[in-house]
GROMACS .gro file of N, CA and C in nm:
model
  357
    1UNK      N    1   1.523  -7.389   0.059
    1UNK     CA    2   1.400  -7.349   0.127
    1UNK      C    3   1.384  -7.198   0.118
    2UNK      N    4   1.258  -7.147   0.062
    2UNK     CA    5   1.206  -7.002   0.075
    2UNK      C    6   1.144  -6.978   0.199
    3UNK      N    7   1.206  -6.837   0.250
    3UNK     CA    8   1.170  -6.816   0.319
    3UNK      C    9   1.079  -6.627   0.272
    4UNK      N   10   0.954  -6.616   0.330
    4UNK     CA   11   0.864  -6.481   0.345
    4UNK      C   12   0.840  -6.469   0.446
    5UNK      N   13   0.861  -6.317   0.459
    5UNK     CA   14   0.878  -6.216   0.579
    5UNK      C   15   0.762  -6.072   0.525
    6UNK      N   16   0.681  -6.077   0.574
    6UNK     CA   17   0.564  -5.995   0.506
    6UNK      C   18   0.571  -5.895   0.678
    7UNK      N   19   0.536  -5.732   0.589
    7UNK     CA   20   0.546  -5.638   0.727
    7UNK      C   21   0.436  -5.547   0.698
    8UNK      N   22   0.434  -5.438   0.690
    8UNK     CA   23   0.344  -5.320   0.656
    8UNK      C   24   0.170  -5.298   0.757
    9UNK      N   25   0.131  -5.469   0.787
    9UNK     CA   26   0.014  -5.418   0.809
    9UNK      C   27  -0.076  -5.350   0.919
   10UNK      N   28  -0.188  -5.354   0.974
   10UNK     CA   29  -0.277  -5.304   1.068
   10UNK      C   30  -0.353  -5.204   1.046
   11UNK      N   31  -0.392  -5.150   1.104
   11UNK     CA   32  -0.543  -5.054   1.073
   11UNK      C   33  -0.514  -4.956   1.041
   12UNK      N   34  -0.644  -4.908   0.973
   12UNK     CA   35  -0.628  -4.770   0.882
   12UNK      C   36  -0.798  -4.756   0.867
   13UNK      N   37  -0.852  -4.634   0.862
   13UNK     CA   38  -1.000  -4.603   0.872
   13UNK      C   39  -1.014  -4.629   0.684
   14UNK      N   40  -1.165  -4.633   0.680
   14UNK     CA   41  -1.210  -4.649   0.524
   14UNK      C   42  -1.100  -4.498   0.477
   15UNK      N   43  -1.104  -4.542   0.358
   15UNK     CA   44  -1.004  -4.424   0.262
   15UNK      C   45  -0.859  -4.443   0.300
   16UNK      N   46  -0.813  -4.491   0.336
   16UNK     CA   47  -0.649  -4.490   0.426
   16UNK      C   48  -0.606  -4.551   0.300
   17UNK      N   49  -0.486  -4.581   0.339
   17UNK     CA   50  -0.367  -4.637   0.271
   17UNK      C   51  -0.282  -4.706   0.359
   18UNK      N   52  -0.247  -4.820   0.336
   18UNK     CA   53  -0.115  -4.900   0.385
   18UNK      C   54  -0.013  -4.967   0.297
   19UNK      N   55   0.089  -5.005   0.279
   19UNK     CA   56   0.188  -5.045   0.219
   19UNK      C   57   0.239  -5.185   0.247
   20UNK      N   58   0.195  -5.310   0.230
   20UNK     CA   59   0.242  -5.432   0.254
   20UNK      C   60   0.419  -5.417   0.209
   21UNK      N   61   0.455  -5.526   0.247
   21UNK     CA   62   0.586  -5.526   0.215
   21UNK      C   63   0.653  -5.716   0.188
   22UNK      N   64   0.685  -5.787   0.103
   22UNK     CA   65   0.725  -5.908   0.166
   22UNK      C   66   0.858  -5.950   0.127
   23UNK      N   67   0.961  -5.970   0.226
   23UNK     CA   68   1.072  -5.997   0.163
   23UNK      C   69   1.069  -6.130   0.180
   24UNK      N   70   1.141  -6.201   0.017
   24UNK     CA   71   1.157  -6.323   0.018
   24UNK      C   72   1.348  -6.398   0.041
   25UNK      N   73   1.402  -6.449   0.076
   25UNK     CA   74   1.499  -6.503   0.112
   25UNK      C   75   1.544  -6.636   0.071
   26UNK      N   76   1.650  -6.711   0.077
   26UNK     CA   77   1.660  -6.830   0.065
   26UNK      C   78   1.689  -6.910  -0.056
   27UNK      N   79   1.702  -7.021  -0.132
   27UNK     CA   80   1.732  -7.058  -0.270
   27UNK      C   81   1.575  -7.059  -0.363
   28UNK      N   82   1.595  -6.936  -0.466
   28UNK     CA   83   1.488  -6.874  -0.525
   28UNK      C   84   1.521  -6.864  -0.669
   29UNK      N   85   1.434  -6.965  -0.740
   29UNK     CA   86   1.444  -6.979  -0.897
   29UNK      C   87   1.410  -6.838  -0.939
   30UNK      N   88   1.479  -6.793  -1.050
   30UNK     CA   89   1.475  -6.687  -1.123
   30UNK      C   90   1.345  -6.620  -1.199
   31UNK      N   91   1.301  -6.796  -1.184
   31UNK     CA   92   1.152  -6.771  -1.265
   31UNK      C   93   1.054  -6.780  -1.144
   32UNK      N   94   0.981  -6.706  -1.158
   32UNK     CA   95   0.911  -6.703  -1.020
   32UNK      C   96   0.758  -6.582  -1.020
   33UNK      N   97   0.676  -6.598  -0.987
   33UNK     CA   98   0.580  -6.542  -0.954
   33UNK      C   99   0.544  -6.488  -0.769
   34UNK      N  100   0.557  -6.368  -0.761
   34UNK     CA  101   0.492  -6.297  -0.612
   34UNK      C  102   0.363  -6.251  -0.643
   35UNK      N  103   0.288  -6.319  -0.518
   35UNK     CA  104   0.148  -6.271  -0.499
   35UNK      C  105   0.137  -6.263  -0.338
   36UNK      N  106  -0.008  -6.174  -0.337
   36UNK     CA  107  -0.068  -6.136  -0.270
   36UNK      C  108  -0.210  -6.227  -0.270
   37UNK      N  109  -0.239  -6.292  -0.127
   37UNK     CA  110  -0.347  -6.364  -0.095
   37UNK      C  111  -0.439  -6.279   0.009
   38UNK      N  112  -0.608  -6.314   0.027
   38UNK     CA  113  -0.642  -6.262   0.156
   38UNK      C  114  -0.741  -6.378   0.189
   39UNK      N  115  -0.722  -6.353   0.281
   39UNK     CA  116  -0.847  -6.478   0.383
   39UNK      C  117  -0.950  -6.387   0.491
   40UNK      N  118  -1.006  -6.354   0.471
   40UNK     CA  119  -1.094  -6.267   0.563
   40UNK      C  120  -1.173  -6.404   0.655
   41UNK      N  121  -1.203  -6.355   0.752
   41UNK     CA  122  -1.305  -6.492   0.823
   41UNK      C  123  -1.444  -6.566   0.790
   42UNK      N  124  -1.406  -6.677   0.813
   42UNK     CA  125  -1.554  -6.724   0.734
   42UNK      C  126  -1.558  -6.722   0.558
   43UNK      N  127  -1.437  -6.712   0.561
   43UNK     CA  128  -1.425  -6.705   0.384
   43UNK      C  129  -1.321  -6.759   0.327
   44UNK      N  130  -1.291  -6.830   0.262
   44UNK     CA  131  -1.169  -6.886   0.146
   44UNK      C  132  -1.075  -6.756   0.135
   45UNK      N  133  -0.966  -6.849   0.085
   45UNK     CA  134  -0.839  -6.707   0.086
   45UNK      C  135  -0.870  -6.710  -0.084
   46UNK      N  136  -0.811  -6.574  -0.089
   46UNK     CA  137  -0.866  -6.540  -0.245
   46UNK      C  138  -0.742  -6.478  -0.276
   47UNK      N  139  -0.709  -6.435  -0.436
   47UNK     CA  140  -0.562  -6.380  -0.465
   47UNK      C  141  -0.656  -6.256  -0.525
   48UNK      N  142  -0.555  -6.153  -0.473
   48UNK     CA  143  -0.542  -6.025  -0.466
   48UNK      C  144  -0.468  -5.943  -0.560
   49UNK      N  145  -0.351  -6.011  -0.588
   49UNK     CA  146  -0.284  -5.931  -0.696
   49UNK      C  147  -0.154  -6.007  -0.682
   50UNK      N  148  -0.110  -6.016  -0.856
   50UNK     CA  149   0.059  -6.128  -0.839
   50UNK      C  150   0.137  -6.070  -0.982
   51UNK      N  151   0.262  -6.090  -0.936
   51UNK     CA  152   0.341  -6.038  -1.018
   51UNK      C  153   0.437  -6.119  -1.098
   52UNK      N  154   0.461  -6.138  -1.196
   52UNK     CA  155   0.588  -6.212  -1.251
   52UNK      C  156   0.735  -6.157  -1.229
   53UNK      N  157   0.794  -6.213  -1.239
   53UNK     CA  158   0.954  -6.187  -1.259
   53UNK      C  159   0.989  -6.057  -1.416
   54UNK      N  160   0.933  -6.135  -1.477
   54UNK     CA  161   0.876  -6.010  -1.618
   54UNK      C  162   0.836  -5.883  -1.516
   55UNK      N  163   0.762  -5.889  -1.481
   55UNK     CA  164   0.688  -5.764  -1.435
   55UNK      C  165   0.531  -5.759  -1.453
   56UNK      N  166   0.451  -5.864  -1.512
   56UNK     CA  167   0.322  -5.866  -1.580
   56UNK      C  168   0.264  -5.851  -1.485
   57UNK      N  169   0.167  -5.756  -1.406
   57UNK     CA  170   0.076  -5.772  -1.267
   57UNK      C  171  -0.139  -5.813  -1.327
   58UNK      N  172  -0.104  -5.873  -1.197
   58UNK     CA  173  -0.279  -5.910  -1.213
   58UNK      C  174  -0.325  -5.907  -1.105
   59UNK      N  175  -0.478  -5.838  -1.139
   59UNK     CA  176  -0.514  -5.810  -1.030
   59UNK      C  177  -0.678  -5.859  -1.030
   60UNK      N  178  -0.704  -5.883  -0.899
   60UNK     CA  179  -0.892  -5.918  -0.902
   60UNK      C  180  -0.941  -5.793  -0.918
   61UNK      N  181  -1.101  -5.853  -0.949
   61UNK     CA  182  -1.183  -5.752  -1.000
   61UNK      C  183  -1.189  -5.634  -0.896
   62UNK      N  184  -1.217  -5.663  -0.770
   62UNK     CA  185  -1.251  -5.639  -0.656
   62UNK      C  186  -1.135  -5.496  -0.589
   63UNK      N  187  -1.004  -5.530  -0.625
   63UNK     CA  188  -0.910  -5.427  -0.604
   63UNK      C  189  -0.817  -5.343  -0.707
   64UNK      N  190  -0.872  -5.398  -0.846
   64UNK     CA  191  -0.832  -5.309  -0.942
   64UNK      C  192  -0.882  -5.147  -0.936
   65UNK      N  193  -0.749  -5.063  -0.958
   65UNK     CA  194  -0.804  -4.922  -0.929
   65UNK      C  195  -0.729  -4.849  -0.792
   66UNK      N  196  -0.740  -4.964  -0.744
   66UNK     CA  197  -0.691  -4.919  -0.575
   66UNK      C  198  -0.569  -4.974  -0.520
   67UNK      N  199  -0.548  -5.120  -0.567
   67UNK     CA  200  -0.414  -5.125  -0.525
   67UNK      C  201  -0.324  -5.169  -0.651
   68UNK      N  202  -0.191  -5.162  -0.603
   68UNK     CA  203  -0.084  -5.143  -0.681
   68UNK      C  204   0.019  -5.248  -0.645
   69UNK      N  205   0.034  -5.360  -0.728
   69UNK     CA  206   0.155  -5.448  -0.721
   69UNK      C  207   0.314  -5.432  -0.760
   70UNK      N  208   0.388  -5.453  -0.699
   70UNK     CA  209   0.501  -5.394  -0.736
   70UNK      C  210   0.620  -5.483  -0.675
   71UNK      N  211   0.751  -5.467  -0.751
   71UNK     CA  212   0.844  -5.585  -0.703
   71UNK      C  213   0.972  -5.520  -0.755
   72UNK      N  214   1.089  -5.591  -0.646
   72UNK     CA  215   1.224  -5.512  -0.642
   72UNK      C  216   1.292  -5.648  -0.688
   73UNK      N  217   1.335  -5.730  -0.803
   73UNK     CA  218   1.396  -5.809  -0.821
   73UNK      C  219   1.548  -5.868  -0.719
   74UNK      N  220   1.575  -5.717  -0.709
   74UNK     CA  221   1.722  -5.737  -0.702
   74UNK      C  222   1.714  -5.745  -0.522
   75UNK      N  223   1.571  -5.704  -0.480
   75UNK     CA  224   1.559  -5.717  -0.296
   75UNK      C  225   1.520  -5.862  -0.322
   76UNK      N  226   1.483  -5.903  -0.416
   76UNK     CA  227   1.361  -6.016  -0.400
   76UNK      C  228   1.282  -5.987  -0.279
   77UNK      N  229   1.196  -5.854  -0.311
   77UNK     CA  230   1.086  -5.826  -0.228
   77UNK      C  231   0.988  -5.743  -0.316
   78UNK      N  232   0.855  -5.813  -0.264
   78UNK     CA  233   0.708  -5.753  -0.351
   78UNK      C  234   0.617  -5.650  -0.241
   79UNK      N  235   0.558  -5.559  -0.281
   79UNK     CA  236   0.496  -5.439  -0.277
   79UNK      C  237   0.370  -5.463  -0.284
   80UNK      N  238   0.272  -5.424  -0.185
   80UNK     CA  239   0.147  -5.440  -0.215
   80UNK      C  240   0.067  -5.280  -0.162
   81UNK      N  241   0.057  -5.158  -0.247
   81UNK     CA  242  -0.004  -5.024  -0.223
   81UNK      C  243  -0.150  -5.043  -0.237
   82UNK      N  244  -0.219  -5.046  -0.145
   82UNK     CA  245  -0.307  -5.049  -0.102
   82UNK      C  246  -0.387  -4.892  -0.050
   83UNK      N  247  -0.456  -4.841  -0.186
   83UNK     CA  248  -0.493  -4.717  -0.162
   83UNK      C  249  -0.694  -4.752  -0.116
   84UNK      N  250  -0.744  -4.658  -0.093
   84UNK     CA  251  -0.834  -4.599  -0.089
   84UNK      C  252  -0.950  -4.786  -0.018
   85UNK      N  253  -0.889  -4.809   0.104
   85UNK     CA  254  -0.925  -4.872   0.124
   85UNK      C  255  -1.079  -4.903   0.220
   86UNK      N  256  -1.143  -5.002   0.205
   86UNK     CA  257  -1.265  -5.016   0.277
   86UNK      C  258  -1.291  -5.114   0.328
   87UNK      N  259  -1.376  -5.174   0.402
   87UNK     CA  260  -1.390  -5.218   0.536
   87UNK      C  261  -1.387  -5.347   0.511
   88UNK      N  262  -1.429  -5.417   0.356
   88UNK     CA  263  -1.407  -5.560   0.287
   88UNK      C  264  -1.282  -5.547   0.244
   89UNK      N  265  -1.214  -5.490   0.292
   89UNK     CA  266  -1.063  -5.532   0.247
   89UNK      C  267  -1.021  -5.619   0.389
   90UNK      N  268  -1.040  -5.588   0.499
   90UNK     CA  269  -0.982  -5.652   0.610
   90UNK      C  270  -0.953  -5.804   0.609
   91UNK      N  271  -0.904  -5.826   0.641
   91UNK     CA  272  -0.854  -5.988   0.648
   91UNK      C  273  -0.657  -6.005   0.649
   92UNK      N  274  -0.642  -6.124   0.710
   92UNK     CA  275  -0.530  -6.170   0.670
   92UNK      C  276  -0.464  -6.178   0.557
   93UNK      N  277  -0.371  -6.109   0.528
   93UNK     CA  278  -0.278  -6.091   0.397
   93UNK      C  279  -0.166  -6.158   0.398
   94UNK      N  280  -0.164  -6.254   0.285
   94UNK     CA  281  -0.027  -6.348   0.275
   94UNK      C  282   0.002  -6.367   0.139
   95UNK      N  283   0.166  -6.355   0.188
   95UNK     CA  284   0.217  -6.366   0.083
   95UNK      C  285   0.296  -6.446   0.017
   96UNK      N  286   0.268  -6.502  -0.139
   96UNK     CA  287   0.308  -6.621  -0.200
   96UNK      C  288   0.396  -6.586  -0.273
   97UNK      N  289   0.518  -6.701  -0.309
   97UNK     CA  290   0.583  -6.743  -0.389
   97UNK      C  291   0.612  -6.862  -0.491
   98UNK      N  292   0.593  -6.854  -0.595
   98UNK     CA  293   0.531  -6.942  -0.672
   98UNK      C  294   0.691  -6.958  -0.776
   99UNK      N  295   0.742  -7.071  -0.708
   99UNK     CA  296   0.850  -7.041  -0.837
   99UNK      C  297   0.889  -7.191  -0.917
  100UNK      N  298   0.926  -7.200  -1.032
  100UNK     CA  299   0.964  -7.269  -1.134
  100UNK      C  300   1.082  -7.379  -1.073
  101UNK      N  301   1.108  -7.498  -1.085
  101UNK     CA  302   1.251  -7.535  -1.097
  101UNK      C  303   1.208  -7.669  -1.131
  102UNK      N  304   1.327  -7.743  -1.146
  102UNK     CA  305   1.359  -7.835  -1.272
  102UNK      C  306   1.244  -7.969  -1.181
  103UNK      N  307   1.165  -7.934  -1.097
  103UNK     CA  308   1.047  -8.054  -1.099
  103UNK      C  309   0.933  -8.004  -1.098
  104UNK      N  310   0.891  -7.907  -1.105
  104UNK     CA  311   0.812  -7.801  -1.130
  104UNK      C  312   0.761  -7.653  -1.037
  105UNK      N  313   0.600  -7.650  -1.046
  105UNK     CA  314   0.626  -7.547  -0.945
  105UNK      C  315   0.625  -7.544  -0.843
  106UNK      N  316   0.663  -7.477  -0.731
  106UNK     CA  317   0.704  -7.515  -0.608
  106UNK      C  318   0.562  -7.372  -0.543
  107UNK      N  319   0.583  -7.414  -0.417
  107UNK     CA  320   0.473  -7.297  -0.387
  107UNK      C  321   0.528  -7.271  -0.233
  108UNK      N  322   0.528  -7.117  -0.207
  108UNK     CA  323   0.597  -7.059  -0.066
  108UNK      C  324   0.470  -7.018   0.009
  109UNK      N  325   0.467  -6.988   0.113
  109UNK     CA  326   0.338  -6.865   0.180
  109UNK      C  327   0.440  -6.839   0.324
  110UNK      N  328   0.363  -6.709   0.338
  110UNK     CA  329   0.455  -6.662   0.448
  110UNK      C  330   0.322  -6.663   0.546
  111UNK      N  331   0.379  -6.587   0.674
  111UNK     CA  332   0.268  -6.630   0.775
  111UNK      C  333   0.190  -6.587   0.809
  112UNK      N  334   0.141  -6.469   0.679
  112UNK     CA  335   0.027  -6.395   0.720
  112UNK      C  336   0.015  -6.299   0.814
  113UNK      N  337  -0.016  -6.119   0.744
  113UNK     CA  338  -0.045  -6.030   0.805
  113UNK      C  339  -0.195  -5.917   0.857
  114UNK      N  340  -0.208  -5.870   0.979
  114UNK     CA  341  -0.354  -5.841   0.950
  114UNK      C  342  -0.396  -5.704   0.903
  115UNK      N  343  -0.469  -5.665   0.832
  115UNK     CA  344  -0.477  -5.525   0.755
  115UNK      C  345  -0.640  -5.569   0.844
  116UNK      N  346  -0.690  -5.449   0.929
  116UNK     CA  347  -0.831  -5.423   0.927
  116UNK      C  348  -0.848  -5.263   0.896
  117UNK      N  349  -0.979  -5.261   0.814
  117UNK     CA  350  -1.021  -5.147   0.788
  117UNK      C  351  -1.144  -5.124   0.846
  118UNK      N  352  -1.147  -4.990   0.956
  118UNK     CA  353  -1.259  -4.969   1.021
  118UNK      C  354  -1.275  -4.843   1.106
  119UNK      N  355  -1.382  -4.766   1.090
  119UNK     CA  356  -1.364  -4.625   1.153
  119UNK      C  357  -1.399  -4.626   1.313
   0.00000   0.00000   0.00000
């Protein structure tokens, strides 16, 4: 069982910066994908930015430019830099683990953190 532990968030005025954080724990295939989800209210959760085990990052249209995905293999913990932020960024931020094993892919989420942006 995977376990995510996501920290970093809460308010910050338009332009701010915050630093998500999610450590993952527990029996964790090698092959594996970390992402970043958001669910704002009244809206579908949408992916934000995800990383491979490689290192390959992707990001939506929407936060390319501004934030920055990033991952510590050896913490098994992913990074979410969140620069120059604005007021449609707010919502619940969660974070996934998407990993490989011999029945296929398996899928983690942790329990969701709140980032609001607002002056």
């Amino acid at each position: 069982q995977v376990q995510l532990v996501e920290s970093g968030g809460g308010h910050v005025q338009p332009g701010g910066s915050l630093r998500l954080s999610c450590a993952a724990s527990g029996s964790i295939s090698s092959i594996n994908i970390m992402g970043w989800y958001r669910q704002a209210p009244g809206k579908q959760r949408e992916l934000v930015a995800r990383i491979g085990s490689g290192g390959s990052p992707n990001y939506a249209d929407s936060v390319k430019g501004r934030f920055t995905i990033s991952r510590d293999n050896a913490k098994n913990t992913a990074y979410l830099q969140m620069n120059n932020l604005k007021p449609e960024d707010t919502a619940v931020y969660y974070c996934n683990l998407a990993e490989l094993s011999t029945t296929g892919w398996n899928t983690n989420w942790g329990q969701g953190i709140q980032v609001t942006v607002s002056s």
